[in-house]
Coordinates of C-alpha atoms in Angstrom, one line a residue:
M1 CA 16.0 95.1 38.5
K2 CA 14.0 96.5 35.6
A3 CA 16.4 97.7 32.9
P4 CA 16.3 101.5 32.2
S5 CA 14.1 102.4 29.3
P6 CA 16.2 103.2 26.2
S7 CA 16.2 106.9 25.2
P8 CA 15.7 107.8 21.6
T9 CA 19.1 109.5 21.7
L10 CA 20.8 106.7 23.6
D11 CA 23.1 105.6 20.8
A12 CA 23.6 109.1 19.4
G13 CA 25.2 110.7 22.5
P14 CA 28.9 111.0 23.0
V15 CA 30.9 108.0 24.3
P16 CA 32.1 108.4 27.8
R17 CA 35.7 107.9 28.8
F18 CA 34.5 105.4 31.4
L19 CA 31.4 104.2 33.2
A20 CA 31.4 104.6 36.9
V21 CA 29.7 103.5 40.1
D22 CA 30.2 105.8 43.1
F23 CA 30.1 103.9 46.5
F24 CA 29.3 106.0 49.6
C25 CA 28.4 108.9 47.2
G26 CA 27.0 111.3 49.8
A27 CA 26.1 114.7 48.3
G28 CA 27.9 113.8 45.1
G29 CA 31.4 115.5 45.2
T30 CA 33.1 112.5 43.7
T31 CA 30.3 111.9 41.1
R32 CA 30.5 115.5 40.0
G33 CA 34.3 115.1 39.5
L34 CA 33.8 111.8 37.6
I35 CA 31.3 113.5 35.2
D36 CA 33.5 116.5 34.7
A37 CA 36.3 114.1 33.8
G38 CA 34.2 112.7 30.9
G39 CA 32.8 109.7 32.7
Y40 CA 29.2 108.4 32.9
V41 CA 28.1 107.8 36.4
I42 CA 25.6 105.0 36.3
A43 CA 24.8 105.3 40.0
G44 CA 25.8 106.6 43.4
I45 CA 25.2 104.4 46.4
D46 CA 24.6 105.6 50.0
K47 CA 22.5 104.4 52.9
D48 CA 21.7 108.0 53.9
A49 CA 18.6 108.9 51.9
R50 CA 18.9 112.5 53.0
C51 CA 21.6 113.0 50.3
K52 CA 19.3 111.9 47.5
Q53 CA 17.9 115.2 46.3
T54 CA 21.3 117.0 46.4
F55 CA 23.0 114.1 44.6
S56 CA 20.4 113.6 41.9
D57 CA 19.5 117.2 41.1
N58 CA 23.1 118.3 40.6
N59 CA 24.7 115.4 38.7
I60 CA 23.5 115.1 35.1
N61 CA 25.6 113.0 32.8
S62 CA 26.9 114.7 29.6
T63 CA 27.3 111.5 27.6
I64 CA 25.2 108.5 26.4
D65 CA 21.6 109.4 27.4
E66 CA 22.5 112.6 29.4
A67 CA 20.5 111.2 32.3
H68 CA 20.7 112.1 36.0
A69 CA 23.0 109.8 37.9
R70 CA 20.9 107.4 39.9
F71 CA 20.8 107.4 43.7
L72 CA 20.7 103.9 45.1
N73 CA 19.7 103.9 48.7
Y74 CA 21.3 100.7 50.0
D75 CA 23.4 99.5 52.9
V76 CA 26.4 97.7 51.5
F77 CA 26.8 95.2 54.3
P78 CA 25.2 91.7 54.1
R79 CA 22.1 91.0 56.0
S80 CA 22.6 88.9 59.2
A81 CA 20.8 88.2 62.5
A82 CA 23.1 90.7 64.1
Y83 CA 22.7 93.3 61.4
P84 CA 19.3 92.9 59.7
S85 CA 19.7 96.2 57.8
G86 CA 22.2 94.8 55.4
Q87 CA 21.3 94.8 51.7
R88 CA 24.3 93.5 49.9
D89 CA 22.4 90.8 47.9
E90 CA 19.8 93.3 46.7
L91 CA 22.5 95.8 45.8
V92 CA 24.5 93.3 43.8
R93 CA 21.5 92.4 41.7
E94 CA 20.7 96.1 41.1
I95 CA 24.3 96.9 40.0
E96 CA 24.4 93.7 37.8
G97 CA 21.2 94.9 36.0
L98 CA 22.5 98.4 35.4
L99 CA 26.0 97.3 34.2
S100 CA 24.5 94.7 31.9
F101 CA 22.3 97.5 30.3
Y102 CA 25.1 100.0 29.9
K103 CA 27.8 97.6 28.9
K104 CA 25.8 96.4 26.0
R105 CA 25.6 100.0 24.7
S106 CA 29.3 100.8 25.4
P107 CA 31.1 97.4 25.5
E108 CA 34.6 98.8 25.1
T109 CA 34.3 101.5 27.8
P110 CA 36.2 100.7 31.0
L111 CA 34.4 100.6 34.4
L112 CA 35.6 102.7 37.4
F113 CA 34.5 102.1 41.0
A114 CA 34.9 105.1 43.3
I115 CA 35.2 103.9 46.8
C116 CA 35.4 106.9 49.2
A117 CA 34.2 105.4 52.5
P118 CA 33.1 107.8 55.3
C119 CA 36.1 109.1 57.2
Q120 CA 34.6 109.5 60.7
P121 CA 36.0 106.2 62.0
F122 CA 39.6 107.4 61.2
T123 CA 39.4 110.9 62.8
R124 CA 40.4 112.1 66.2
L125 CA 37.0 112.3 67.8
S126 CA 37.2 110.2 70.9
R127 CA 34.8 107.3 71.1
K128 CA 34.1 108.3 74.7
Q129 CA 32.1 111.2 73.2
L130 CA 29.8 108.8 71.3
S131 CA 26.7 107.0 72.4
E132 CA 26.8 103.2 72.4
K133 CA 24.8 103.1 69.2
R134 CA 27.1 105.5 67.4
Q135 CA 30.2 103.6 68.6
Q136 CA 28.8 100.4 67.0
G137 CA 28.1 102.4 63.8
R138 CA 31.6 103.7 63.8
E139 CA 33.1 100.3 64.3
R140 CA 31.0 98.9 61.5
D141 CA 31.9 101.8 59.2
S142 CA 35.6 101.0 59.8
G143 CA 34.9 97.8 57.9
L144 CA 33.4 99.5 54.8
L145 CA 36.6 99.2 52.7
V146 CA 36.7 95.5 53.5
E147 CA 33.1 95.2 52.3
A148 CA 33.8 97.3 49.2
A149 CA 36.6 95.0 48.2
K150 CA 34.1 92.2 47.9
Y151 CA 32.1 94.2 45.3
V152 CA 35.4 94.8 43.4
E153 CA 36.1 91.1 43.5
H154 CA 32.6 90.3 42.1
F155 CA 32.4 92.9 39.4
K156 CA 36.1 93.4 38.5
P157 CA 36.1 97.0 37.3
E158 CA 39.1 98.1 35.3
M159 CA 39.8 101.0 37.6
I160 CA 39.4 101.9 41.3
L161 CA 39.7 105.3 43.0
S162 CA 39.6 105.7 46.8
E163 CA 40.0 108.8 48.9
N164 CA 40.1 109.2 52.7
V165 CA 41.7 111.2 55.5
A166 CA 45.4 111.2 55.7
S167 CA 45.4 109.5 59.0
I168 CA 43.7 106.3 57.7
K169 CA 47.1 104.8 57.3
D170 CA 47.8 105.1 61.0
P171 CA 48.3 101.7 62.6
K172 CA 45.9 102.6 65.4
Y173 CA 43.0 102.2 62.9
G174 CA 43.9 98.5 62.4
G175 CA 45.6 98.7 59.0
V176 CA 42.4 99.0 57.0
W177 CA 44.0 101.0 54.2
E178 CA 46.8 98.5 53.7
D179 CA 44.4 95.6 54.0
F180 CA 42.2 97.1 51.3
R181 CA 45.2 97.7 49.1
N182 CA 46.6 94.1 49.7
H183 CA 43.2 92.6 48.9
L184 CA 43.1 94.5 45.6
E185 CA 46.6 93.3 44.7
A186 CA 45.7 89.8 45.6
I187 CA 42.8 89.8 43.0
G188 CA 44.9 91.1 40.2
Y189 CA 45.2 94.9 40.6
A190 CA 48.2 97.1 40.4
T191 CA 47.9 99.8 43.1
G192 CA 49.5 103.0 44.3
S193 CA 48.9 105.2 47.3
K194 CA 50.0 108.6 48.5
V195 CA 49.0 111.4 50.8
V196 CA 48.3 114.6 48.8
C197 CA 47.3 118.1 49.5
T198 CA 44.2 119.4 47.7
S199 CA 45.8 122.9 47.3
K200 CA 48.1 121.4 44.6
F201 CA 45.1 120.4 42.5
G202 CA 43.6 123.8 41.9
I203 CA 41.4 123.7 45.1
A204 CA 41.5 126.7 47.4
Q205 CA 42.0 124.6 50.5
F206 CA 44.8 123.0 52.5
R207 CA 43.3 119.5 52.9
K208 CA 45.6 116.4 53.2
R209 CA 44.0 113.2 51.9
S210 CA 45.1 109.7 51.3
I211 CA 44.6 108.6 47.7
L212 CA 44.6 105.0 46.5
I213 CA 44.3 104.2 42.8
A214 CA 44.2 100.7 41.2
V215 CA 44.0 99.3 37.7
R216 CA 43.7 95.7 36.6
R217 CA 47.3 94.7 36.2
E218 CA 47.0 93.4 32.6
L219 CA 45.6 96.8 31.4
V220 CA 48.1 99.2 33.0
R221 CA 50.1 101.4 30.6
E222 CA 53.8 100.8 31.2
E223 CA 54.6 104.5 31.9
R224 CA 52.2 104.5 34.8
F225 CA 54.4 102.1 36.9
A226 CA 56.6 103.7 39.5
D227 CA 59.4 101.2 38.9
L228 CA 60.7 98.8 36.2
L229 CA 59.3 95.8 38.1
G230 CA 55.8 97.1 37.8
S231 CA 55.1 96.7 41.5
E232 CA 53.4 100.0 42.1
L233 CA 51.5 102.7 40.3
L234 CA 52.6 106.3 40.2
V235 CA 50.4 108.6 42.2
P236 CA 50.8 112.3 41.2
E237 CA 51.3 114.8 44.1
N238 CA 50.0 117.7 42.1
D239 CA 48.1 118.7 38.9
P240 CA 50.7 120.3 36.7
D241 CA 48.0 122.2 34.8
S242 CA 46.6 123.9 37.9
L243 CA 47.7 126.9 39.8
M244 CA 47.3 127.5 43.5
V245 CA 43.9 129.1 44.2
S246 CA 43.5 131.5 47.2
V247 CA 40.4 132.1 49.4
A248 CA 39.8 135.5 47.8
Q249 CA 39.9 134.0 44.3
A250 CA 37.5 131.2 45.2
I251 CA 34.8 133.2 47.1
G252 CA 35.6 136.9 46.5
H253 CA 32.9 137.1 43.8
L254 CA 30.1 136.2 46.1
P255 CA 27.9 139.1 47.4
S256 CA 28.2 140.4 51.0
V257 CA 25.9 139.0 53.6
K258 CA 25.6 139.6 57.4
A259 CA 25.8 137.0 60.2
G260 CA 22.6 135.0 60.3
E261 CA 21.5 136.2 56.8
T262 CA 20.5 134.3 53.7
H263 CA 21.1 135.8 50.3
P264 CA 17.8 136.0 48.4
E265 CA 19.3 134.9 45.0
V266 CA 22.5 132.9 45.6
P267 CA 21.6 129.3 46.7
N268 CA 23.1 128.2 50.0
H269 CA 24.7 131.7 50.6
R270 CA 23.6 131.5 54.2
T271 CA 25.5 132.2 57.4
R272 CA 25.1 131.3 61.0
T273 CA 24.1 133.9 63.6
L274 CA 26.6 135.2 66.1
S275 CA 26.2 136.3 69.7
D276 CA 27.1 139.9 70.6
T277 CA 30.4 138.7 72.2
N278 CA 31.3 136.7 69.1
L279 CA 30.5 139.7 66.9
K280 CA 32.9 141.7 69.0
R281 CA 35.6 139.0 68.7
L282 CA 35.4 138.7 65.0
A283 CA 35.2 142.5 64.5
S284 CA 38.6 142.7 66.3
A285 CA 40.2 139.9 64.3
K286 CA 42.6 140.6 61.4
P287 CA 42.8 138.2 58.4
G288 CA 45.2 135.3 58.8
E289 CA 46.3 136.1 62.4
S290 CA 45.9 134.0 65.5
N291 CA 43.3 134.7 68.2
A292 CA 45.9 136.3 70.5
Y293 CA 44.1 139.6 69.6
M294 CA 41.3 138.6 71.9
E295 CA 43.4 139.6 75.0
T296 CA 43.6 143.3 74.0
T297 CA 40.5 144.2 72.1
E298 CA 38.7 147.6 72.4
F299 CA 36.0 145.6 74.2
G300 CA 38.5 144.2 76.8
N301 CA 39.8 140.7 77.1
L302 CA 37.5 138.4 75.1
T303 CA 39.5 135.2 75.6
L304 CA 37.3 132.3 76.6
E305 CA 37.7 131.4 80.3
C306 CA 38.3 127.7 79.5
H307 CA 41.1 128.8 77.0
R308 CA 42.7 131.0 79.7
K309 CA 42.9 128.1 82.1
V310 CA 44.4 125.8 79.5
N311 CA 46.9 128.5 78.3
D312 CA 47.9 129.2 81.9
R313 CA 48.4 125.5 82.7
L314 CA 50.5 124.8 79.6
G315 CA 52.3 128.2 79.5
G316 CA 51.4 128.9 75.9
R317 CA 48.5 129.5 73.6
C318 CA 46.2 126.7 72.5
F319 CA 43.2 126.6 70.1
T320 CA 44.8 129.5 68.2
D321 CA 42.6 129.2 65.1
V322 CA 39.2 129.6 66.6
Y323 CA 37.5 133.0 66.3
T324 CA 39.8 134.0 63.5
R325 CA 39.6 135.0 59.9
M326 CA 40.9 133.3 56.8
H327 CA 43.9 134.7 55.0
P328 CA 42.6 136.1 51.6
N329 CA 45.8 135.3 49.7
R330 CA 46.2 131.6 50.8
P331 CA 44.1 128.5 50.5
S332 CA 41.7 128.0 53.3
P333 CA 42.2 125.5 56.2
T334 CA 40.4 122.1 55.9
I335 CA 36.7 122.6 55.4
T336 CA 35.0 120.4 58.0
T337 CA 31.4 119.6 59.0
K338 CA 31.6 122.5 61.4
C339 CA 32.8 125.0 58.8
H340 CA 29.9 127.4 59.5
S341 CA 31.1 127.9 63.1
I342 CA 33.9 130.3 64.0
S343 CA 34.3 128.5 67.3
N344 CA 35.4 125.4 65.5
G345 CA 38.3 126.7 63.4
R346 CA 39.6 129.5 61.2
F347 CA 36.2 130.0 59.5
G348 CA 35.8 133.8 59.7
H349 CA 35.4 135.6 56.4
Y350 CA 38.6 137.4 55.4
D351 CA 36.9 140.7 54.5
V352 CA 37.0 142.8 57.7
G353 CA 33.9 144.6 56.4
Q354 CA 31.9 141.4 56.8
V355 CA 31.7 140.4 60.5
R356 CA 30.7 136.8 60.1
G357 CA 31.7 133.2 59.4
I358 CA 31.8 131.9 55.9
S359 CA 28.6 130.9 54.3
L360 CA 27.6 127.4 53.2
R361 CA 28.0 128.6 49.6
E362 CA 31.5 129.8 50.3
A363 CA 32.4 126.5 52.1
A364 CA 31.2 124.6 49.0
A365 CA 33.3 126.9 46.7
L366 CA 36.4 126.2 48.9
Q367 CA 35.6 122.5 48.3
S368 CA 35.6 123.3 44.6
F369 CA 31.8 122.8 44.0
P370 CA 30.4 125.1 41.3
D371 CA 28.1 127.9 42.5
D372 CA 25.1 126.3 40.8
Y373 CA 25.4 123.1 42.9
V374 CA 22.5 123.4 45.2
F375 CA 22.4 121.6 48.6
H376 CA 19.2 120.4 50.2
P377 CA 17.3 121.0 52.5
I378 CA 18.0 124.5 51.4
G379 CA 16.6 126.1 54.5
Q380 CA 18.9 124.4 56.9
I381 CA 22.5 124.8 58.0
E382 CA 23.7 121.8 59.9
P383 CA 22.8 119.0 57.4
I384 CA 24.3 121.0 54.5
A385 CA 27.5 121.8 56.4
R386 CA 27.8 118.1 57.1
M387 CA 27.4 117.2 53.4
I388 CA 29.9 119.8 52.4
G389 CA 32.5 119.0 55.0
N390 CA 32.3 115.2 54.3
A391 CA 32.5 115.6 50.5
V392 CA 35.3 114.7 48.2
P393 CA 36.4 117.9 46.4
P394 CA 35.0 117.5 42.9
K395 CA 38.2 118.8 41.3
L396 CA 40.3 116.2 43.1
A397 CA 38.0 113.4 41.9
R398 CA 38.1 114.8 38.4
Y399 CA 41.9 114.9 38.3
F400 CA 42.4 111.3 39.5
A401 CA 39.6 109.9 37.4
G402 CA 41.1 111.5 34.3
Y403 CA 44.5 110.2 35.4
L404 CA 43.1 106.6 35.8
A405 CA 41.3 106.7 32.4
A406 CA 44.6 107.7 30.8
S407 CA 46.4 104.8 32.6
V408 CA 44.3 102.0 31.0
E409 CA 45.1 100.3 27.7
A410 CA 42.1 100.1 25.4
V411 CA 39.5 97.6 26.6
T412 CA 38.3 95.3 23.9
K413 CA 35.0 93.4 24.0
S414 CA 36.7 90.1 24.6
E415 CA 38.7 91.6 27.5
S416 CA 35.8 93.2 29.2
P417 CA 34.5 91.1 32.1
S418 CA 30.8 90.0 32.3
H419 CA 28.6 92.0 34.6
G420 CA 25.6 90.0 35.4

């Protein structure tokens, strides 16, 4: 690749705590967290070009040259006859050129690889619901961590941060999480892994996630080991400097909007339209309660026929969170790619004066994105909801990036590996 053109202020800017490359960057939740932790994100990598504008526009580094984080539109897999879309060789050359450029300007700054692979292969969605093409894609994506480990082995970053769904450790997914961890340990990294809840990190959301951190073994500060033998890294279960944040605290400042309305001044403050029946359902719902209310509303029994049949067959209530409102004084449920739809979870606004689901802006706030983080294409709902639901909460990435940076002994020029 052609090296970036030096900026007149390149050497005058502040020194970052670390340099970073964000694999599978999506809309940039991890990258925003890395920048907020004092890092310099050289590039984010994703094969989905639809994320480019959102990623690049919102992630401006505050150190070195204060440039926008680059978006590299590459497929991490190698090219083969069976998979001609692979671009690993081209991507390796691109990363080598960038690392060579920035390492010369900040030779004693450690390098962090963020590897937060797409979580869809490790969720409950039945493969029977997918087309053959999507099944093949999911199967290939389940090998993304294996491929990412090869980039780690090639570049040998000082630190690695990986985040995924809590269920990734389930044996039914083939042990990919442990295989990734074992691979890192085999090439010289100390690792630690734990399932954490984002609500314990100042994020207004109950969202359980698997966290894996790794540091080159010879650079780990002793106090970061979980035992005297130095066999495992400590992984914090909470941020001691953060308080629990409620839904009302996170989104209560945003102006009222109606169902199907877009606020003219607040970016992405847009809600999905509701049918007359759903408006009646949500008008009858009380914050934080189940959907048992639907049986006795002033409009009659509004329970879905399919739910009635399931409830009768099982002798109890199922799907109790759909068509319900969030509790204002608790963190929200997990924000998913369907967070705009009240038929897909407890996604109704807590304010009974607002008969609607949460807006895209509110979903982003519950994921800990700042209000000025604008998602594109701004006039659409589904693509943006997908970006928001799939994102790593920036505050979670910020905390663990900072924790990793404080876990590494000073890197001297002689210790720093060559990058291209």
